[in-house]
Short mmCIF file of C-alpha atoms in Angstrom, two decimals:
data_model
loop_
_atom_site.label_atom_id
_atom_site.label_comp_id
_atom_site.label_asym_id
_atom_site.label_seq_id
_atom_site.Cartn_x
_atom_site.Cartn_y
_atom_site.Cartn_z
CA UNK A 10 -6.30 -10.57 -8.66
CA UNK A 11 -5.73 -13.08 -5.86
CA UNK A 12 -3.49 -16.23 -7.41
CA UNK A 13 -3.19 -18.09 -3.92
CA UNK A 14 -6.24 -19.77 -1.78
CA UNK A 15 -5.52 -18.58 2.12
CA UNK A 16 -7.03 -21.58 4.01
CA UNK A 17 -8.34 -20.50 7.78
CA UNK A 18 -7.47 -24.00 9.37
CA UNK A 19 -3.85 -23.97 8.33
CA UNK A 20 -0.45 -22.14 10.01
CA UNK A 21 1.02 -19.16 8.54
CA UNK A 22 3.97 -18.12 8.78
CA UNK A 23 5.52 -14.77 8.63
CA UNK A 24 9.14 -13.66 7.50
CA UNK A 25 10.64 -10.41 6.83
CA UNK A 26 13.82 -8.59 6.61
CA UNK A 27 14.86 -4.35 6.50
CA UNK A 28 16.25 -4.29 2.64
CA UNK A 29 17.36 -0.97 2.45
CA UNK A 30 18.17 2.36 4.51
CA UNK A 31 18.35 5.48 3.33
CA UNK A 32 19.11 8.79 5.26
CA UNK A 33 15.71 9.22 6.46
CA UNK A 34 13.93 5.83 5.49
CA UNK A 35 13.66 2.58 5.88
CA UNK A 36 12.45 -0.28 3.24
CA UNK A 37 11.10 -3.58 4.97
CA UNK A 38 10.33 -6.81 3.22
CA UNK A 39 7.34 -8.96 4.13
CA UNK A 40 7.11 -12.96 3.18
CA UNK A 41 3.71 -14.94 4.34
CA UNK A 42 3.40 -18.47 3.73
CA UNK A 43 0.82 -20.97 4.59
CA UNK A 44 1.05 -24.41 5.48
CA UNK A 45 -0.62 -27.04 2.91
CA UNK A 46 -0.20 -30.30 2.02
CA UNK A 47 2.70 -31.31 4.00
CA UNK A 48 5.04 -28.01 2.87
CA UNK A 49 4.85 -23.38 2.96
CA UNK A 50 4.08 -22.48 0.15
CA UNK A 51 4.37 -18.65 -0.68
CA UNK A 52 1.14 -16.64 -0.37
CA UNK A 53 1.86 -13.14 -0.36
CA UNK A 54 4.64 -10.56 -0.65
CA UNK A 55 4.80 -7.08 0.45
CA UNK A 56 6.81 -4.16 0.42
CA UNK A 57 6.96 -1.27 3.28
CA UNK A 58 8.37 1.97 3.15
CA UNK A 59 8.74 3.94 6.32
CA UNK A 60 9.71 7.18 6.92
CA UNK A 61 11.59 8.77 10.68
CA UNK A 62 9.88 11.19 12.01
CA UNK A 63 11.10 13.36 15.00
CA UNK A 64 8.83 14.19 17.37
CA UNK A 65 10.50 17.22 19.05
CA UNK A 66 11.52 19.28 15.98
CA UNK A 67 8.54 20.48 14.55
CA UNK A 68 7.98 22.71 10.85
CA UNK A 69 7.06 26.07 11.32
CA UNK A 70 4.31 25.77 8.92
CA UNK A 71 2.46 23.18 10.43
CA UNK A 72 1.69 22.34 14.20
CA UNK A 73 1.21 18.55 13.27
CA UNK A 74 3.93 18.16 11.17
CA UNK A 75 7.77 16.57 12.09
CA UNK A 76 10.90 16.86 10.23
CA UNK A 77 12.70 14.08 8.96
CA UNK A 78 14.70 12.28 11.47
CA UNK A 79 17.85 10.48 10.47
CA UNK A 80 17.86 6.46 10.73
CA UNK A 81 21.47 4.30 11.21
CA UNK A 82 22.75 2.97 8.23
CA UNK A 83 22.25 -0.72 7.22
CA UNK A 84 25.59 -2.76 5.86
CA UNK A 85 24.78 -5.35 3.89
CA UNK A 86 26.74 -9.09 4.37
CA UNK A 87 26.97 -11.01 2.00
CA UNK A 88 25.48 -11.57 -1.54
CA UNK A 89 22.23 -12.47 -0.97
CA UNK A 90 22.14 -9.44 1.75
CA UNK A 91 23.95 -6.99 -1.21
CA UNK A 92 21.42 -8.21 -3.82
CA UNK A 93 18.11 -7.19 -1.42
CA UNK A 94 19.63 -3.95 -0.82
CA UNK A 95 20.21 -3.35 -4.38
CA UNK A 96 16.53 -4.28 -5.48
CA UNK A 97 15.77 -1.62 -2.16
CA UNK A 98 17.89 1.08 -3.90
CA UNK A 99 16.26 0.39 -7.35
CA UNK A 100 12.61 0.69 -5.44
CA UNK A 101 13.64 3.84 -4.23
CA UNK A 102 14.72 5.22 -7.98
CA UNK A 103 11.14 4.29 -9.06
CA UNK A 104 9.72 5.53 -6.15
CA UNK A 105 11.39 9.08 -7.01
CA UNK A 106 10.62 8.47 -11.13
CA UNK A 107 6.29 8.03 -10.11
CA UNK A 108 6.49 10.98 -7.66
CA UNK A 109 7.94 13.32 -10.55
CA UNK A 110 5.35 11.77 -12.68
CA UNK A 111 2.33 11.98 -9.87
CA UNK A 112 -0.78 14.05 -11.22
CA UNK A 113 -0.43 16.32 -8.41
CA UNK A 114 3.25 17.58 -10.46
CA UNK A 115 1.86 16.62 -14.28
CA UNK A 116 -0.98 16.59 -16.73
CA UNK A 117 -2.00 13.04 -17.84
CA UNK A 118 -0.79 12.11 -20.92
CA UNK A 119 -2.59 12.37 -24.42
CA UNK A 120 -2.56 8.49 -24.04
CA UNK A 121 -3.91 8.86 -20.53
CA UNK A 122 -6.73 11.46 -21.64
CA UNK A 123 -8.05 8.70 -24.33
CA UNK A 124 -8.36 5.74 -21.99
CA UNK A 125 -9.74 7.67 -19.59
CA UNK A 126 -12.63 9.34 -22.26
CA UNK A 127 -12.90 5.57 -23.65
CA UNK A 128 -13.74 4.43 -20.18
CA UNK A 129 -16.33 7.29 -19.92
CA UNK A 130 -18.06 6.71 -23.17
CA UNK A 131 -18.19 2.85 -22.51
CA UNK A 132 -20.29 3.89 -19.15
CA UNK A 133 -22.71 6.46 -21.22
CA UNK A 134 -26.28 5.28 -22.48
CA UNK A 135 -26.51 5.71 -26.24
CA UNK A 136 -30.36 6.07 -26.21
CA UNK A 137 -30.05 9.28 -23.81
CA UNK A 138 -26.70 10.38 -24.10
CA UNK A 139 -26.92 11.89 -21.28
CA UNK A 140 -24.08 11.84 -18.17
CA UNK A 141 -26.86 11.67 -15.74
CA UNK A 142 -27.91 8.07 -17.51
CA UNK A 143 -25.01 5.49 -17.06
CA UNK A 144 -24.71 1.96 -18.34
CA UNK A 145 -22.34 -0.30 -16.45
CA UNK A 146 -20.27 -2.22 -18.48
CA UNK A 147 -20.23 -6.67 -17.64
CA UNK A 148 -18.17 -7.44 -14.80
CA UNK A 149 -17.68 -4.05 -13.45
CA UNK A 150 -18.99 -2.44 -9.86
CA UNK A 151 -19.48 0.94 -9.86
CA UNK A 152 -16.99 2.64 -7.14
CA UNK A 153 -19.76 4.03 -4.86
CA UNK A 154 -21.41 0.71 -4.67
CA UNK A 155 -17.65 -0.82 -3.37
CA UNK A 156 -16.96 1.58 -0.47
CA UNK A 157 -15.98 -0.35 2.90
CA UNK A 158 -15.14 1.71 5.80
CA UNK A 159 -13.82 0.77 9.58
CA UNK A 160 -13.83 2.27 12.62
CA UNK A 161 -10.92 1.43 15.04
CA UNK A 162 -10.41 3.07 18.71
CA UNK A 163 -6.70 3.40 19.46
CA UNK A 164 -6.29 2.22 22.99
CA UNK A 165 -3.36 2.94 24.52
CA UNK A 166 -1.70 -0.68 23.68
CA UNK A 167 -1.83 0.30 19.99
CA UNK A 168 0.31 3.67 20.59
CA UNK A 169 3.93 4.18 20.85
CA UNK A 170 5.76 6.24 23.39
CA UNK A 171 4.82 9.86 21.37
CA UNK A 172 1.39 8.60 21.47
CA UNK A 173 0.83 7.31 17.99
CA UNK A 174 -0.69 4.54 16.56
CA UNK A 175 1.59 2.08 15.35
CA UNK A 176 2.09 1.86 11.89
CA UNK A 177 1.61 -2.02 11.93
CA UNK A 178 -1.53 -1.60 13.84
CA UNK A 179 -2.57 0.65 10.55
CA UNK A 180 -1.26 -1.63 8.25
CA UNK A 181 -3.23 -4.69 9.57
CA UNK A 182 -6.71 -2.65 9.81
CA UNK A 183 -6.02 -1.62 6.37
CA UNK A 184 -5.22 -4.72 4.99
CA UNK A 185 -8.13 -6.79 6.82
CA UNK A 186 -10.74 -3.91 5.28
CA UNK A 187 -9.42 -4.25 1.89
CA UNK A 188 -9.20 -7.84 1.85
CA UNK A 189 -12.91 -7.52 3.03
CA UNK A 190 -13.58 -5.28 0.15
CA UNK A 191 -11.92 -7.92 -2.70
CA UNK A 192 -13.63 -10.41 -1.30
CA UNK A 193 -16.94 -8.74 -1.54
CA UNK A 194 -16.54 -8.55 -5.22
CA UNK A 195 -13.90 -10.85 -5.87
#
C-alpha cells in the first residue's frame, strides 16, 4: 500500500492548486514532497472535493442541514491550467457514474455476490462449518481487531466564523488516525 518511506528528520513540502469549480463545488489538488538526498521527491497525492454550504438558508426537512451555496467560477490560463481543469471535470463525471452505481441506489452485481460468498467461505472452518467458527486466512486482520478511534475537542481556533470545524482540521485528524491504523498493520 505505501510505495514511499516518509522520513521524520527531513522537510516537507506542501503544494496545491483549486482544479476545478463547479456551481456548487470546488475540487482542490494536494502535492507533498519530502526532502532526501539532496532533491523533493514526490510522496503523496491527494484529491479534495468540497462542497458550499450556506449557513442562513436552511431545508425544511432538516434543522442541521444547509442548501447548496453557489461558489465563483474558476477560468483556467493557460494549458497546463486547461489540462488540470479538464482531469477536475472528468473526476466529477466519475464521481456522478459511482454515486449512480453506490449500493445505497443498486444491488451488487452477480460478480459482486461471488467474491463476496468466496471471501466468506475462505473465512469458514471446514471441520465445524459453522459461521460462529471462523478461520482467518494468512496475512489478513480481522476488521474488529483494526479499529482505531480519536477523540479531538474543537476549541474555538479550529472553528470558522458559523462555528464549524474546519474541514482541514478534519482532514488532518483523519489522516494522522488512519496513517496510525496502516501502520499498525502495515
Amino acid at each position: 500500500m505505501r510505495q514511499h518511506v516518509i522520513y521524520p528528520d527531513c522537510d516537507i513540502k506542501f503544494t496545491g492548486q483549486v482544479t476545478w469549480v463547479g456551481k456548487t463545488s470546488i475540487e482542490a489538488k494536494m502535492h507533498m514532497s519530502q526532502y532526501h538526498d539532496g532533491a523533493y521527491a514526490p510522496v503523496l497525492d491527494a484529491t479534495f472535493v468540497m462542497v458550499a454550504r450556506d449557513p442562513e438558508n436552511k431545508r425544511c426537512d432538516t434543522e442541521s442541514s444547509f442548501k447548496a451555496a453557489f461558489v465563483n467560477p474558476l477560468k483556467p490560463e493557460g494549458p497546463e491550467e486547461e489540462k488540470l481543469f479538464q482531469e477536475g471535470e472528468a473526476n466529477k463525471c466519475r464521481r456522478v457514474e459511482l454515486s449512480t452505481a453506490s449500493l445505497l441506489k443498486v444491488a451488487p452485481t452477480d460478480e459482486e455476490r461471488k467474491i463476496v460468498h468466496s471471501l466468506f467461505l475462505n473465512t469458514l472452518d471446514t471441520k465445524t462449518v459453522s459461521f460462529r467458527s471462523r478461520v482467518l486466512p494468512p496475512n489478513s486482520v480481522w476488521m474488529e481487531d483494526a479499529k482505531l478511534k480519536g477523540l479531538e475537542i474543537c476549541h474555538p481556533q479550529q472553528r470558522n466564523i458559523f462555528n464549524r470545524i474546519f474541514g482541514g482540521f478534519l482532514m488532518r485528524k483523519a489522516y494522522e488516525l488512519g496513517w496510525a491504523n496502516a501502520c499498525s498493520f502495515g
